[in-house]
Coordinates of C-alpha atoms and ligand atoms in Angstrom, one line a residue:
M1 CA 65.4 73.0 30.4
S2 CA 68.6 71.2 29.6
N3 CA 71.5 69.8 31.6
N4 CA 74.0 71.7 29.5
N5 CA 75.0 74.3 32.0
T6 CA 78.5 75.1 33.1
K7 CA 77.5 73.4 36.3
T8 CA 75.3 70.4 35.9
I9 CA 71.8 70.7 37.0
H10 CA 72.5 68.3 39.9
D11 CA 74.6 71.0 41.5
F12 CA 71.6 73.2 42.0
D13 CA 68.6 73.1 44.3
F14 CA 65.8 71.3 42.5
N15 CA 63.2 73.5 44.0
L16 CA 64.9 76.6 42.6
I17 CA 65.3 75.0 39.2
C18 CA 61.6 74.0 39.2
E19 CA 60.5 77.5 40.3
Y20 CA 62.6 79.1 37.5
F21 CA 61.4 76.8 34.8
A22 CA 57.8 76.7 36.0
G23 CA 57.7 80.4 35.2
V24 CA 58.3 79.9 31.5
E25 CA 55.9 78.4 29.0
R26 CA 58.4 75.9 27.6
Q27 CA 61.3 74.3 29.3
G28 CA 63.2 73.7 26.1
P29 CA 63.4 74.7 22.4
G30 CA 60.4 74.1 20.3
S31 CA 57.2 75.8 19.0
P32 CA 53.6 74.9 18.2
A33 CA 54.4 74.9 14.5
V34 CA 57.2 72.3 15.0
T35 CA 55.0 70.1 17.2
L36 CA 52.4 70.2 14.4
K37 CA 55.0 69.5 11.7
A38 CA 56.2 66.4 13.6
L39 CA 52.6 65.3 14.1
S40 CA 51.9 65.6 10.4
F41 CA 54.1 62.5 9.8
I42 CA 52.0 60.3 12.1
D43 CA 49.0 58.5 10.7
N44 CA 46.2 56.3 12.0
L45 CA 45.5 58.3 15.2
T46 CA 41.8 58.0 16.3
K47 CA 39.7 58.7 19.3
E48 CA 40.8 55.4 20.7
S49 CA 44.5 56.3 20.5
R50 CA 46.7 56.3 23.5
M51 CA 49.6 58.7 23.6
A52 CA 52.3 59.6 26.1
D53 CA 54.4 62.7 26.4
I54 CA 57.5 61.7 28.3
G55 CA 59.3 64.6 30.1
C56 CA 56.3 66.8 29.4
G57 CA 57.3 69.7 31.6
T58 CA 54.4 72.1 32.1
G59 CA 52.9 70.7 28.9
G60 CA 53.1 73.5 26.3
Q61 CA 53.6 70.9 23.5
T62 CA 51.3 68.4 25.1
M63 CA 48.4 70.8 24.8
T64 CA 49.2 71.4 21.2
L65 CA 49.3 67.7 20.5
A66 CA 46.1 67.1 22.4
Q67 CA 44.3 69.9 20.5
H68 CA 45.1 68.3 17.2
T69 CA 44.4 64.7 18.1
S70 CA 41.3 63.1 19.7
G71 CA 42.6 60.3 21.9
Q72 CA 44.0 60.1 25.4
V73 CA 47.2 61.8 26.3
T74 CA 49.3 61.1 29.4
G75 CA 52.1 63.5 30.2
L76 CA 54.8 62.2 32.5
D77 CA 57.4 64.3 34.3
L78 CA 59.7 63.9 37.3
F79 CA 58.8 67.3 38.9
P80 CA 55.5 67.5 40.8
D81 CA 55.3 71.3 40.3
F82 CA 55.4 70.9 36.5
I83 CA 52.7 68.3 36.7
Q84 CA 50.5 70.5 38.8
I85 CA 50.8 73.3 36.2
F86 CA 50.3 70.8 33.4
N87 CA 47.0 69.6 34.9
R88 CA 45.9 73.2 35.6
N89 CA 46.6 74.0 31.9
A90 CA 44.7 71.0 30.7
E91 CA 41.7 72.0 32.8
Q92 CA 41.8 75.6 31.6
L93 CA 41.8 74.4 28.0
N94 CA 39.0 72.0 28.8
L95 CA 41.2 69.1 27.9
H96 CA 41.2 67.4 31.3
G97 CA 38.8 64.6 30.2
R98 CA 41.5 63.2 28.0
V99 CA 44.8 64.8 29.0
K100 CA 46.4 63.9 32.3
G101 CA 49.7 64.7 33.8
I102 CA 51.4 62.2 36.1
I103 CA 54.6 62.2 38.2
G104 CA 57.2 59.6 37.3
S105 CA 60.7 59.1 36.1
M106 CA 61.4 58.1 32.5
T107 CA 64.3 56.0 33.8
D108 CA 61.9 53.7 35.7
P109 CA 59.6 51.2 33.9
L110 CA 56.9 53.4 32.5
P111 CA 53.4 53.2 34.0
F112 CA 51.9 51.8 30.7
E113 CA 50.9 48.4 29.6
K114 CA 53.2 46.7 27.1
E115 CA 52.1 47.4 23.5
S116 CA 49.4 49.8 24.6
L117 CA 50.5 53.1 23.1
D118 CA 50.0 54.5 19.6
L119 CA 52.4 57.3 20.0
I120 CA 55.3 58.3 22.3
W121 CA 56.1 61.9 22.2
S122 CA 59.1 63.6 23.9
E123 CA 60.4 67.1 23.2
G124 CA 63.8 68.2 24.5
A125 CA 63.6 65.6 27.2
I126 CA 64.9 62.2 26.0
Y127 CA 68.4 63.2 26.8
N128 CA 67.6 62.6 30.5
I129 CA 67.6 58.9 29.8
G130 CA 69.8 59.1 26.7
F131 CA 68.5 58.9 23.2
E132 CA 69.5 55.3 22.5
R133 CA 68.3 54.0 25.9
G134 CA 65.0 55.8 25.6
L135 CA 64.4 54.5 22.1
N136 CA 65.2 50.9 23.2
E137 CA 63.3 50.9 26.5
W138 CA 60.2 52.8 25.4
R139 CA 59.6 50.6 22.3
Q140 CA 58.0 47.9 24.4
Y141 CA 55.1 50.2 25.3
L142 CA 54.2 50.9 21.6
K143 CA 51.8 48.9 19.6
T144 CA 52.9 47.5 16.3
G145 CA 52.5 50.4 13.9
G146 CA 52.9 52.9 16.7
Y147 CA 55.2 55.9 16.5
I148 CA 57.9 57.7 18.5
A149 CA 58.6 61.4 17.9
A150 CA 61.4 62.8 19.9
S151 CA 63.5 66.0 19.6
E152 CA 67.2 65.7 20.4
A153 CA 70.3 67.8 20.3
S154 CA 72.3 66.9 17.2
W155 CA 75.5 67.9 15.4
F156 CA 75.0 69.4 11.9
T157 CA 78.5 68.8 10.7
N158 CA 81.3 66.2 11.2
E159 CA 83.7 68.8 12.6
R160 CA 83.2 71.6 15.0
P161 CA 85.1 74.2 17.0
D162 CA 86.7 72.9 20.2
E163 CA 84.8 75.2 22.6
I164 CA 81.4 73.9 21.6
N165 CA 82.6 70.3 21.3
K166 CA 84.0 70.4 24.8
F167 CA 80.8 72.0 26.2
W168 CA 78.7 69.2 24.8
M169 CA 81.1 66.4 25.7
E170 CA 80.9 67.6 29.3
N171 CA 77.2 67.9 29.4
Y172 CA 75.7 65.4 27.0
P173 CA 78.3 63.3 25.2
E174 CA 75.5 61.4 23.4
I175 CA 75.0 64.3 21.1
D176 CA 75.7 63.0 17.6
T177 CA 75.3 63.7 13.9
I178 CA 71.8 63.3 12.3
P179 CA 72.8 60.2 10.2
N180 CA 74.2 58.5 13.4
K181 CA 71.0 59.3 15.3
V182 CA 68.9 57.9 12.4
A183 CA 71.0 54.7 12.4
Q184 CA 70.4 54.4 16.2
M185 CA 66.7 54.6 15.5
Q186 CA 66.8 51.9 12.9
Q187 CA 69.0 49.8 15.2
A188 CA 66.4 50.1 18.0
G189 CA 63.7 48.7 15.8
Y190 CA 62.0 51.6 14.3
V191 CA 61.7 52.7 10.6
P192 CA 63.0 56.2 10.5
V193 CA 60.0 58.0 9.0
A194 CA 61.2 61.6 9.1
T195 CA 63.8 63.9 10.6
F196 CA 63.9 67.7 10.5
I197 CA 65.9 70.5 12.1
L198 CA 64.0 72.8 14.4
P199 CA 64.2 76.4 13.1
E200 CA 66.1 79.0 15.0
N201 CA 63.0 80.7 16.3
C202 CA 62.4 77.6 18.4
W203 CA 65.4 78.7 20.4
T204 CA 65.4 82.4 20.2
E205 CA 61.7 83.4 20.1
Y206 CA 60.0 80.5 21.9
F207 CA 62.6 79.6 24.5
Y208 CA 65.3 82.2 25.2
A209 CA 63.1 85.3 24.9
P210 CA 60.6 84.2 27.6
C211 CA 63.6 83.0 29.7
H212 CA 65.1 86.5 29.7
K213 CA 62.0 87.8 31.5
A214 CA 62.0 84.9 34.0
Q215 CA 65.7 85.5 34.6
E216 CA 65.3 89.1 35.5
E217 CA 62.4 88.4 37.8
F218 CA 64.2 85.6 39.5
L219 CA 67.3 87.7 40.2
K220 CA 65.1 90.4 41.6
K221 CA 63.3 87.9 43.8
Y222 CA 66.5 86.4 45.2
P223 CA 69.0 89.2 45.5
G224 CA 72.5 88.0 46.3
N225 CA 71.5 84.3 46.2
K226 CA 74.6 82.6 44.8
M227 CA 72.7 79.5 43.6
V228 CA 70.2 81.6 41.7
E229 CA 73.1 83.7 40.2
D230 CA 74.9 80.5 39.1
L231 CA 71.8 79.0 37.6
I232 CA 71.1 82.1 35.6
A233 CA 74.7 82.5 34.6
G234 CA 74.6 78.9 33.3
Q235 CA 71.5 79.6 31.3
R236 CA 73.0 82.8 29.8
H237 CA 76.2 81.0 29.0
E238 CA 74.3 78.2 27.2
E239 CA 72.4 80.8 25.2
S240 CA 75.6 82.7 24.2
L241 CA 77.1 79.4 23.0
Y242 CA 74.0 78.7 20.9
L243 CA 74.1 82.1 19.3
K244 CA 77.8 81.7 18.6
Y245 CA 77.7 78.1 17.3
K246 CA 74.2 77.6 15.9
E247 CA 75.4 76.5 12.5
F248 CA 77.1 73.5 14.2
Y249 CA 74.3 72.1 16.3
G250 CA 70.6 72.3 17.1
Y251 CA 67.6 70.3 18.0
V252 CA 66.3 67.7 15.5
F253 CA 63.0 66.0 15.5
Y254 CA 63.2 62.2 14.9
I255 CA 60.1 60.3 14.0
G256 CA 60.1 56.5 13.8
K257 CA 57.6 53.8 13.4
K258 CA 57.6 50.4 15.1
L259 CA 57.0 47.9 12.4
K260 CA 56.7 44.7 14.5
Ligands
SAH301 N1 58.9 68.7 26.9 C1 59.0 70.0 27.6 C2 60.1 70.0 28.7 C3 61.5 69.8 28.2 S1 62.7 70.0 29.5 C4 59.2 71.1 26.6 O1 59.6 70.8 25.5 O2 59.0 72.3 27.0 C5 63.0 68.4 30.1 C6 61.9 67.9 31.0 O3 62.3 66.6 31.4 C7 61.7 68.7 32.3 O4 60.4 69.0 32.4 C8 62.2 67.8 33.4 O5 61.5 67.9 34.6 C9 62.0 66.4 32.8 N2 62.8 65.3 33.4 C10 64.1 65.4 33.7 N3 64.5 64.2 34.2 C11 63.4 63.3 34.1 C12 63.1 62.0 34.4 N4 64.1 61.2 34.9 N5 61.9 61.5 34.2 C13 60.9 62.3 33.7 N6 61.1 63.6 33.4 C14 62.3 64.1 33.6

């Protein structure tokens, strides 16, 4: 789920957006392989570790994270319907003893003690607060030696065609090049441990393909509903831009460590 539609997400009915995205396994680009790759850069996690997944959605990546770690994981998301699905998924996977979804906004003070977390995770969601602000504000909740791992839209080149530049400037002007994002991470008080570009299949196979099915079902369920048509048109436009301009931008995972 991203705010880069032709109309911003605020122009739509939240309930409809939630219903649409609740019907797909992930709400943004990613894959289990990429979650595990990012996790491979993080050390010192134990049964005592406390982790948070901010903007967790229905928890696709949270469950992967939880299945490959042994501590407590809290998922936080603004939308109650997503959290309901999240907690149901945790239960079905028998993870509910150590994985909990809670409703909350990432732009409010987070419901964690200062210096209490070993890991802050956020896939395709930090843009909601803004990459720099998120890095800066969330740092206080991490222990010394704790990690942040966040995926974020980034430019691959210094120059790019006007059409795609304009699209991003209208929707998320904080998109920037990888070296600039890494510098922001350093500036916010983290050692940049790793960055890597999410492979194309995170968009096509894991995000857009399941969305196609959801789009068709949604149009069938709400025939003639202008808001639904606009929402789907926005999603399709976003996808067509990705396919056209994918060599110029994508999602990048940024992993940083809080040293002191
Ligand atoms: N991490 C998930 C979801 C990414 S989509 C995945 O990769 O599939 C972005 C998520 O951010 C959505 O679930 C949306 O509900 C959530 N979100 C948007 N604004 C938020 C806010 N202010 N606080 C918390 N979550 C928010």
